[in-house]
Coordinates of C-alpha atoms and ligand atoms in Angstrom, one line a residue:
M20 CA -111.4 -49.6 93.3
S21 CA -113.6 -47.2 95.1
R22 CA -112.1 -43.8 95.8
L23 CA -111.9 -42.3 99.2
A24 CA -111.5 -38.8 100.8
T25 CA -109.4 -38.5 103.9
L26 CA -110.2 -36.1 106.7
E27 CA -107.7 -35.5 109.5
I28 CA -108.9 -34.1 112.8
D29 CA -106.3 -33.6 115.6
G30 CA -104.0 -36.2 113.9
K31 CA -106.6 -38.8 113.5
K32 CA -107.6 -39.8 110.0
Y33 CA -111.0 -40.7 108.8
K34 CA -111.9 -42.1 105.3
F35 CA -115.1 -41.3 103.4
P36 CA -116.3 -42.7 100.1
L37 CA -116.4 -40.5 97.0
V38 CA -119.6 -41.0 95.1
Q39 CA -119.9 -40.1 91.4
G40 CA -123.1 -39.0 89.5
T41 CA -123.9 -39.9 85.9
E42 CA -122.5 -36.6 84.7
N43 CA -119.2 -37.4 86.5
E44 CA -119.8 -34.9 89.4
I45 CA -118.1 -36.1 92.6
A46 CA -119.3 -35.8 96.1
I47 CA -117.9 -36.9 99.5
D48 CA -120.4 -39.1 101.2
I49 CA -120.3 -38.0 104.9
K50 CA -123.3 -39.9 106.1
T51 CA -121.2 -41.5 108.8
L52 CA -119.2 -38.4 109.8
R53 CA -120.8 -37.7 113.2
A54 CA -120.9 -41.4 114.2
V55 CA -117.2 -42.0 113.4
T56 CA -115.8 -38.8 114.7
G57 CA -117.9 -38.7 117.9
G58 CA -120.1 -35.7 116.9
V59 CA -118.2 -33.5 114.5
T60 CA -120.5 -31.8 112.0
T61 CA -119.9 -29.7 108.9
I62 CA -120.9 -26.0 108.7
D63 CA -122.0 -24.6 105.3
P64 CA -124.4 -21.6 105.5
G65 CA -126.6 -21.4 102.4
Y66 CA -125.6 -25.0 101.6
K67 CA -123.1 -23.7 99.0
N68 CA -121.2 -27.0 99.1
T69 CA -123.8 -29.4 100.4
G70 CA -125.7 -31.9 98.4
S71 CA -129.0 -32.6 100.1
C72 CA -130.1 -35.5 97.9
E73 CA -129.4 -37.6 94.9
S74 CA -131.7 -36.7 92.1
A75 CA -132.4 -37.9 88.6
I76 CA -134.5 -35.0 87.4
T77 CA -132.5 -32.0 86.4
F78 CA -128.8 -31.5 85.6
L79 CA -127.0 -28.2 85.5
D80 CA -123.4 -27.3 85.1
G81 CA -123.0 -23.8 86.3
E82 CA -119.5 -23.4 85.0
K83 CA -120.3 -24.5 81.4
G84 CA -123.9 -23.0 81.4
I85 CA -125.6 -26.4 80.8
L86 CA -129.2 -27.3 81.8
S87 CA -131.1 -30.4 81.0
Y88 CA -134.3 -32.1 82.2
R89 CA -134.1 -35.9 82.4
G90 CA -131.2 -35.7 79.9
Y91 CA -132.9 -33.4 77.3
A92 CA -131.2 -30.1 76.7
I93 CA -133.2 -27.1 77.7
E94 CA -132.6 -25.5 74.3
D95 CA -134.3 -28.4 72.5
L96 CA -137.2 -28.5 75.0
A97 CA -137.8 -24.8 74.8
E98 CA -137.7 -24.9 71.0
K99 CA -139.6 -28.1 70.2
A100 CA -141.7 -29.2 73.1
D101 CA -145.1 -28.4 74.6
F102 CA -145.2 -27.4 78.2
L103 CA -147.5 -30.4 79.1
E104 CA -145.0 -32.8 77.5
V105 CA -142.3 -31.3 79.7
V106 CA -144.5 -31.6 82.8
F107 CA -145.0 -35.3 82.0
L108 CA -141.3 -35.8 81.4
L109 CA -140.3 -34.2 84.7
I110 CA -142.8 -36.1 86.7
F111 CA -142.9 -39.5 85.0
E112 CA -139.3 -39.6 83.7
E113 CA -140.0 -40.1 79.9
L114 CA -141.5 -38.0 77.2
P115 CA -145.1 -39.1 76.6
N116 CA -146.4 -40.6 73.3
Q117 CA -149.6 -39.0 71.9
E118 CA -151.9 -41.4 73.7
Q119 CA -150.2 -40.9 77.1
L120 CA -150.3 -37.1 76.6
D121 CA -153.9 -37.1 75.7
K122 CA -154.9 -39.2 78.7
F123 CA -152.7 -37.0 81.0
H124 CA -154.3 -33.8 79.7
S125 CA -157.8 -35.3 79.9
D126 CA -157.2 -36.4 83.6
I127 CA -155.9 -32.9 84.4
K128 CA -159.0 -31.3 82.8
A129 CA -161.2 -33.6 84.8
Q130 CA -159.7 -32.1 88.0
S131 CA -159.9 -28.5 87.0
L132 CA -162.9 -27.4 89.1
V133 CA -162.1 -25.7 92.4
D134 CA -164.6 -25.9 95.2
E135 CA -166.9 -22.9 95.1
D136 CA -166.1 -22.2 98.8
V137 CA -162.6 -21.2 97.8
R138 CA -164.2 -18.0 96.3
K139 CA -165.1 -17.0 99.8
I140 CA -161.5 -17.2 100.9
I141 CA -160.3 -15.2 97.9
D142 CA -163.1 -12.6 98.6
A143 CA -161.7 -12.1 102.1
F144 CA -158.4 -10.8 100.6
P145 CA -158.1 -7.1 99.9
K146 CA -157.4 -6.2 96.3
S147 CA -154.0 -4.8 97.4
A148 CA -152.8 -8.2 98.7
H149 CA -149.7 -9.4 96.9
P150 CA -150.7 -12.2 94.4
M151 CA -148.0 -14.5 95.8
G152 CA -149.4 -14.4 99.3
V153 CA -152.9 -15.1 97.9
L154 CA -151.6 -18.0 95.8
S155 CA -149.7 -19.6 98.6
S156 CA -152.8 -19.3 100.9
L157 CA -155.2 -20.6 98.3
T158 CA -152.9 -23.6 97.5
S159 CA -152.7 -24.4 101.2
A160 CA -156.5 -23.9 101.5
L161 CA -156.9 -26.7 98.8
T162 CA -156.0 -29.2 101.6
A163 CA -159.3 -28.4 103.2
F164 CA -161.2 -29.5 100.1
N165 CA -159.0 -32.4 99.0
P166 CA -157.3 -35.3 100.7
S167 CA -154.6 -33.5 102.8
S168 CA -152.2 -36.4 102.6
V169 CA -151.2 -38.8 99.8
N170 CA -150.7 -42.5 100.1
V171 CA -147.4 -42.5 98.3
D172 CA -147.2 -46.3 98.2
S173 CA -150.2 -46.3 95.9
E174 CA -149.4 -45.3 92.3
D175 CA -153.0 -44.4 91.7
A176 CA -153.2 -42.1 94.8
M177 CA -150.0 -40.4 93.7
Y178 CA -151.2 -39.9 90.2
N179 CA -154.6 -38.6 91.3
A180 CA -152.9 -36.0 93.7
I181 CA -150.6 -34.9 90.8
V182 CA -153.4 -34.4 88.2
R183 CA -155.5 -32.7 90.9
I184 CA -153.0 -30.0 91.6
L185 CA -152.1 -29.6 87.9
G186 CA -155.8 -29.1 87.2
K187 CA -156.6 -26.7 90.0
F188 CA -153.4 -24.6 90.2
P189 CA -153.9 -22.6 86.9
V190 CA -157.5 -21.7 88.1
L191 CA -156.0 -20.3 91.3
V192 CA -153.4 -18.4 89.3
A193 CA -156.1 -16.9 87.0
W194 CA -158.2 -16.1 90.0
T195 CA -155.4 -14.1 91.8
L196 CA -155.1 -12.0 88.6
R197 CA -158.8 -11.6 88.2
K198 CA -159.3 -10.6 91.8
K199 CA -156.6 -7.9 91.4
Q200 CA -158.3 -6.6 88.3
G201 CA -161.9 -6.8 89.7
L202 CA -163.0 -9.3 87.1
P203 CA -165.5 -12.2 87.8
L204 CA -164.0 -15.5 88.8
D205 CA -164.9 -18.4 86.6
Y206 CA -163.5 -21.6 85.2
G207 CA -161.6 -22.4 82.1
D208 CA -162.7 -24.0 78.9
N209 CA -161.8 -27.7 78.7
S210 CA -162.0 -27.7 74.9
L211 CA -158.7 -25.7 74.8
G212 CA -155.1 -26.7 75.2
Y213 CA -153.4 -26.3 78.6
I214 CA -151.7 -23.0 77.7
E215 CA -154.6 -21.6 75.7
N216 CA -156.9 -22.3 78.6
I217 CA -154.6 -20.6 81.0
L218 CA -154.5 -17.5 78.8
K219 CA -158.3 -17.4 78.4
M220 CA -158.8 -17.9 82.1
M221 CA -156.5 -15.0 82.8
F222 CA -157.6 -12.5 80.2
H223 CA -161.1 -13.0 79.0
K224 CA -163.6 -10.3 79.7
P225 CA -167.2 -11.2 80.5
N226 CA -168.6 -9.0 77.8
E227 CA -166.4 -10.0 74.8
E228 CA -165.1 -13.1 73.1
Y229 CA -161.6 -14.0 73.9
V230 CA -159.4 -14.3 70.8
Q231 CA -156.3 -16.5 71.1
N232 CA -153.0 -15.0 70.0
Q233 CA -150.4 -17.5 68.8
V234 CA -147.5 -15.2 69.8
M235 CA -148.8 -15.2 73.4
I236 CA -149.3 -19.0 73.4
D237 CA -145.8 -19.7 72.1
A238 CA -144.2 -17.1 74.5
L239 CA -146.0 -18.5 77.6
N240 CA -145.2 -22.1 76.5
K241 CA -141.5 -21.2 76.3
L242 CA -141.4 -19.3 79.6
L243 CA -143.1 -22.1 81.5
I244 CA -140.7 -24.7 80.1
L245 CA -137.7 -22.6 81.0
H246 CA -139.0 -22.2 84.6
A247 CA -140.2 -25.8 85.0
D248 CA -137.3 -27.1 87.2
H249 CA -133.9 -26.1 88.4
E250 CA -132.8 -28.8 90.8
Q251 CA -132.2 -28.0 94.5
N252 CA -132.9 -24.2 94.5
C253 CA -134.5 -22.4 97.5
S254 CA -138.2 -23.2 96.7
T255 CA -137.6 -26.7 95.6
S256 CA -135.5 -27.5 98.6
T257 CA -138.3 -26.0 100.7
V258 CA -140.9 -28.3 99.0
R259 CA -138.6 -31.3 99.6
I260 CA -137.9 -30.5 103.2
V261 CA -141.6 -29.7 104.1
G262 CA -142.6 -32.9 102.3
S263 CA -139.9 -34.9 104.1
S264 CA -142.0 -34.5 107.3
H265 CA -144.7 -36.3 105.3
A266 CA -146.8 -33.1 104.9
G267 CA -149.1 -33.4 101.9
L268 CA -148.4 -32.3 98.4
F269 CA -150.5 -29.1 98.5
A270 CA -149.0 -28.0 101.8
S271 CA -145.5 -28.6 100.5
I272 CA -146.1 -26.7 97.3
S273 CA -147.7 -23.8 99.3
A274 CA -144.5 -23.6 101.3
G275 CA -142.5 -23.6 98.0
I276 CA -144.5 -20.7 96.7
S277 CA -143.6 -18.7 99.8
A278 CA -139.9 -19.5 99.3
L279 CA -140.1 -18.5 95.7
W280 CA -141.6 -15.1 96.5
G281 CA -138.4 -13.5 97.9
P282 CA -136.5 -11.1 95.6
L283 CA -133.3 -13.1 95.7
H284 CA -135.2 -16.0 94.2
G285 CA -138.4 -15.9 92.0
G286 CA -139.4 -12.5 93.2
A287 CA -136.4 -11.2 91.2
N288 CA -138.5 -11.0 88.0
Q289 CA -140.8 -8.4 89.7
A290 CA -137.7 -6.7 91.2
V291 CA -136.0 -6.5 87.8
L292 CA -138.9 -4.7 86.2
E293 CA -139.3 -2.3 89.1
M294 CA -135.6 -1.6 88.9
L295 CA -135.7 -0.9 85.1
E296 CA -138.8 1.3 85.6
A297 CA -136.9 3.3 88.3
I298 CA -133.9 3.7 86.0
K299 CA -136.2 5.0 83.2
E300 CA -138.0 7.4 85.6
D301 CA -134.6 8.6 86.8
G302 CA -133.6 9.6 83.2
G303 CA -132.2 6.2 82.0
D304 CA -128.7 6.7 83.5
T305 CA -127.5 3.1 83.6
K306 CA -124.0 4.1 84.6
K307 CA -125.3 5.6 87.9
Y308 CA -127.0 2.3 88.7
M309 CA -124.0 0.3 87.8
A310 CA -122.0 2.4 90.3
K311 CA -124.6 1.8 93.0
A312 CA -124.6 -1.9 92.4
K313 CA -120.8 -2.0 92.9
D314 CA -120.8 0.3 95.9
K315 CA -120.5 -1.9 99.0
E316 CA -122.1 0.9 101.2
D317 CA -125.2 0.8 99.0
P318 CA -127.7 -2.1 99.4
F319 CA -128.7 -1.8 95.8
R320 CA -128.0 -4.9 93.7
L321 CA -128.4 -5.3 90.0
M322 CA -131.5 -7.4 90.1
G323 CA -131.6 -10.3 87.5
F324 CA -127.8 -10.6 87.7
G325 CA -125.8 -13.3 89.4
H326 CA -126.8 -16.8 90.3
R327 CA -125.8 -19.2 93.1
V328 CA -124.9 -21.9 90.6
Y329 CA -124.3 -20.3 87.2
K330 CA -120.9 -18.8 87.0
N331 CA -121.3 -18.5 83.3
F332 CA -124.3 -17.4 81.1
D333 CA -127.6 -18.8 82.4
P334 CA -128.7 -20.8 79.3
R335 CA -132.3 -19.8 80.0
A336 CA -131.3 -16.2 79.9
K337 CA -130.0 -16.6 76.3
I338 CA -133.2 -18.2 75.2
I339 CA -135.4 -15.6 76.9
K340 CA -133.4 -12.6 75.6
A341 CA -134.0 -13.8 72.0
A342 CA -137.7 -14.5 72.8
A343 CA -138.1 -11.0 74.3
D344 CA -136.9 -9.5 71.0
E345 CA -139.3 -11.7 69.0
V346 CA -142.3 -11.3 71.2
L347 CA -142.1 -7.5 71.3
E348 CA -141.7 -7.4 67.6
D349 CA -144.5 -9.8 66.9
L350 CA -146.9 -8.1 69.3
G351 CA -145.8 -4.7 67.9
V352 CA -144.7 -3.4 71.3
E353 CA -142.0 -0.9 71.6
D354 CA -140.7 -0.8 75.2
P355 CA -137.9 1.6 76.1
I356 CA -137.3 -0.7 79.1
L357 CA -135.8 -3.4 76.8
D358 CA -133.2 -0.9 75.6
I359 CA -132.3 0.0 79.2
A360 CA -132.0 -3.8 80.0
K361 CA -129.7 -4.4 77.0
G362 CA -127.6 -1.3 77.9
L363 CA -127.2 -2.5 81.5
E364 CA -126.3 -6.0 80.3
Q365 CA -123.6 -4.7 77.9
E366 CA -122.1 -2.5 80.6
A367 CA -122.1 -5.4 83.2
L368 CA -120.5 -7.8 80.7
N369 CA -117.7 -5.4 80.2
D370 CA -117.2 -4.4 83.8
E371 CA -114.4 -5.7 85.9
Y372 CA -116.6 -6.0 89.1
F373 CA -119.2 -8.2 87.3
V374 CA -116.7 -10.1 85.2
S375 CA -114.4 -11.0 88.1
R376 CA -117.4 -12.2 90.2
K377 CA -118.8 -14.1 87.2
L378 CA -122.1 -12.2 87.4
Y379 CA -124.2 -12.8 84.3
P380 CA -127.9 -12.1 83.5
N381 CA -130.1 -14.8 85.0
V382 CA -133.4 -16.3 83.8
D383 CA -135.4 -13.4 85.2
F384 CA -133.5 -10.4 83.7
Y385 CA -135.6 -10.6 80.5
S386 CA -138.7 -12.6 81.5
G387 CA -140.5 -9.6 83.0
I388 CA -140.2 -7.7 79.7
I389 CA -142.0 -10.5 77.9
Y390 CA -144.7 -10.7 80.7
R391 CA -145.2 -7.0 80.5
A392 CA -145.6 -7.1 76.7
M393 CA -148.3 -9.8 77.3
D394 CA -150.1 -7.3 79.6
I395 CA -149.4 -9.3 82.8
P396 CA -149.2 -6.9 85.8
T397 CA -145.7 -6.7 87.4
E398 CA -147.0 -8.1 90.7
M399 CA -148.1 -11.3 88.9
F400 CA -144.7 -12.1 87.4
T401 CA -143.6 -14.4 90.3
V402 CA -147.0 -16.1 90.2
M403 CA -146.3 -16.9 86.5
F404 CA -142.9 -18.3 87.7
A405 CA -144.8 -20.5 90.2
L406 CA -147.0 -21.8 87.4
G407 CA -144.0 -22.9 85.5
R408 CA -142.2 -24.3 88.5
L409 CA -145.2 -26.4 89.6
P410 CA -144.2 -29.6 87.7
G411 CA -140.6 -29.3 89.1
W412 CA -141.9 -29.1 92.6
I413 CA -144.2 -32.1 92.0
A414 CA -141.5 -34.2 90.4
Q415 CA -139.0 -33.4 93.2
W416 CA -141.6 -34.1 96.0
K417 CA -142.5 -37.4 94.3
E418 CA -138.9 -38.4 93.9
M419 CA -138.2 -37.5 97.6
R420 CA -141.1 -39.6 98.8
L421 CA -140.5 -42.6 96.6
R422 CA -136.8 -42.7 97.6
K423 CA -138.0 -42.7 101.2
E424 CA -135.7 -39.9 102.1
P425 CA -135.4 -39.2 105.9
I426 CA -136.9 -36.0 107.4
G427 CA -134.8 -33.0 106.5
R428 CA -133.1 -31.7 109.7
P429 CA -129.8 -29.9 109.4
R430 CA -127.3 -29.5 112.3
Q431 CA -126.0 -26.3 113.7
L432 CA -122.9 -25.0 115.6
Y433 CA -124.2 -23.5 118.8
I434 CA -122.5 -20.1 119.6
G435 CA -124.7 -18.8 122.3
E436 CA -124.3 -18.5 126.1
T437 CA -123.2 -21.6 128.0
H438 CA -124.7 -22.5 131.4
R439 CA -126.1 -19.6 133.4
E440 CA -127.8 -19.6 136.8
F441 CA -131.5 -18.6 136.7
K442 CA -132.3 -15.5 138.7
T443 CA -135.9 -14.8 139.6
I444 CA -137.4 -11.6 138.2
K445 CA -136.9 -9.4 141.3
N446 CA -133.2 -10.4 141.4
R447 CA -132.4 -9.3 137.8
Ligands
ACO24 N1 -125.4 -7.0 91.9 C1 -124.3 -6.6 92.5 N2 -123.4 -7.4 93.1 C2 -123.7 -8.7 93.2 C3 -124.9 -9.2 92.7 C4 -125.8 -8.3 92.0 N3 -126.9 -8.7 91.4 N4 -125.0 -10.5 92.9 C5 -123.9 -10.9 93.6 N5 -123.1 -9.7 93.8 C6 -121.8 -9.7 94.4 C7 -121.9 -9.8 95.9 O1 -122.0 -8.5 96.5 C8 -120.6 -10.5 96.3 O2 -119.6 -9.5 96.2 P1 -118.3 -9.7 97.2 O3 -117.6 -10.9 96.8 O4 -117.5 -8.4 96.9 O5 -118.9 -9.6 98.6 C9 -120.4 -11.5 95.1 O6 -121.1 -10.9 94.0 C10 -121.0 -12.9 95.4 O7 -122.4 -12.7 95.7 P2 -123.2 -13.6 96.7 O8 -124.4 -12.8 97.2 O9 -122.2 -14.1 97.8 O10 -123.7 -14.8 95.8 P3 -124.8 -15.8 96.2 O11 -124.5 -17.0 95.4 O12 -125.0 -16.0 97.7 O13 -126.1 -15.1 95.6 C11 -127.9 -14.3 94.2 C12 -126.7 -15.4 94.4 C13 -128.8 -14.3 95.5 C14 -128.7 -14.7 93.0 C15 -127.2 -12.9 94.0 O14 -126.4 -12.9 92.8 C16 -128.3 -11.8 93.9 O15 -128.7 -11.3 94.9 N6 -128.7 -11.5 92.6 C17 -129.8 -10.5 92.5 C18 -131.2 -11.1 92.7 C19 -131.6 -12.1 91.6 O16 -131.5 -11.7 90.4 N7 -132.1 -13.3 92.0 C20 -132.6 -14.3 91.1 C21 -131.7 -15.5 91.0 S1 -132.3 -16.6 89.8 C22 -133.7 -17.3 90.5 O17 -133.8 -17.5 91.6 C23 -134.7 -17.6 89.6

């Protein structure tokens, strides 16, 4: 028998069905709420309790610290998979066999040229521009050189749009870095693997041969997998809501990049490193910054701590912390910032303020330390996050369009002035 939730308003009872997900989560289906109650809505700032869609891509249990993509545990994927396999899994629902993966990679490579005119756009940005602003603009600019909309009823058109953005996006990422560093813009090397090609595009110098480093390849592979999707977070919800107006894939992803930029979301990886640097410069007194984070009069927050959904350890943070140790050791980097990070973490995990609020390190507490060891400038960290999150955005956009979801349009509770008589300007 189907289960129902009862809502009572002014003595009148309304029944709503309970729906259950495959992991036994339960939601109250309030699709008919306004119709049956004569206009009552719900109010839920930040959507803390509101499910915006049904999705079969990513599952996370914030209480237990579980994360899986299409049923595969993040720990297994981070340890055993290649990023491109995970990209395929997220977008096309199954892990690819070798033949499928080879075809997918070759189709992506075939789309890895960016129109030369895009260089003129990037040239117009000052070197001081933040790479996230540049990346969002360039992604949006791609609509000028590619079909701006996708016929989602055609499997071929959908596939072509997907491989197109997967081919061109890493070039844009590399160009934002090269622009910042005053290096010539060029294209990758299609004889290389997806990750190897990204590293070469980012780091090679025009006057010397680029030598691949397996530690860097493995570290980037892991970081991109860990960032690849995270269900209905701020940037993904943005991609879905922009796409729900039937805006094209590139435009929707460009909006997602802007949403990711903020320090409460993807921008946290940059903010964490800047915070750790500031603590180091200030003599390394972690207790002072712990006190600032707890002081309600002080706007300072411990960046890289806390999460809207995880009220237990972020499983990605555990993997990244171990990876940070390994990568620094393998690359022979000694970074005092890692010690400050570990010290802060220990203090927070034993502090009543953080314990009672269930604030644990999130994915970005340690990721910046790895990026820094890889010689990636701090302002590029969120761009690297975007590179990892791209397949998640694509998968979520595709799912939203194929499920023919309605345009996203929340309600509000109006709290402004009621009717006022208009006075002409000389009478005010
Ligand atoms: N430092 C100090 N106090 C914190 C922190 C923090 N990092 N995070 C939350 N709190 C406190 C809040 O002040 C609040 O305290 P109160 O109950 O006494 O008022 C309580 O914990 C709950 O915090 P909210 O802001 O209500 O939680 P919310 O779910 O809205 O925010 C968020 C989650 C934005 C991630 C928050 O924890 C934060 O700002 N963290 C720092 C930024 C960060 O690391 N963001 C990256 C998130 S992961 C990602 O997007 C990839």
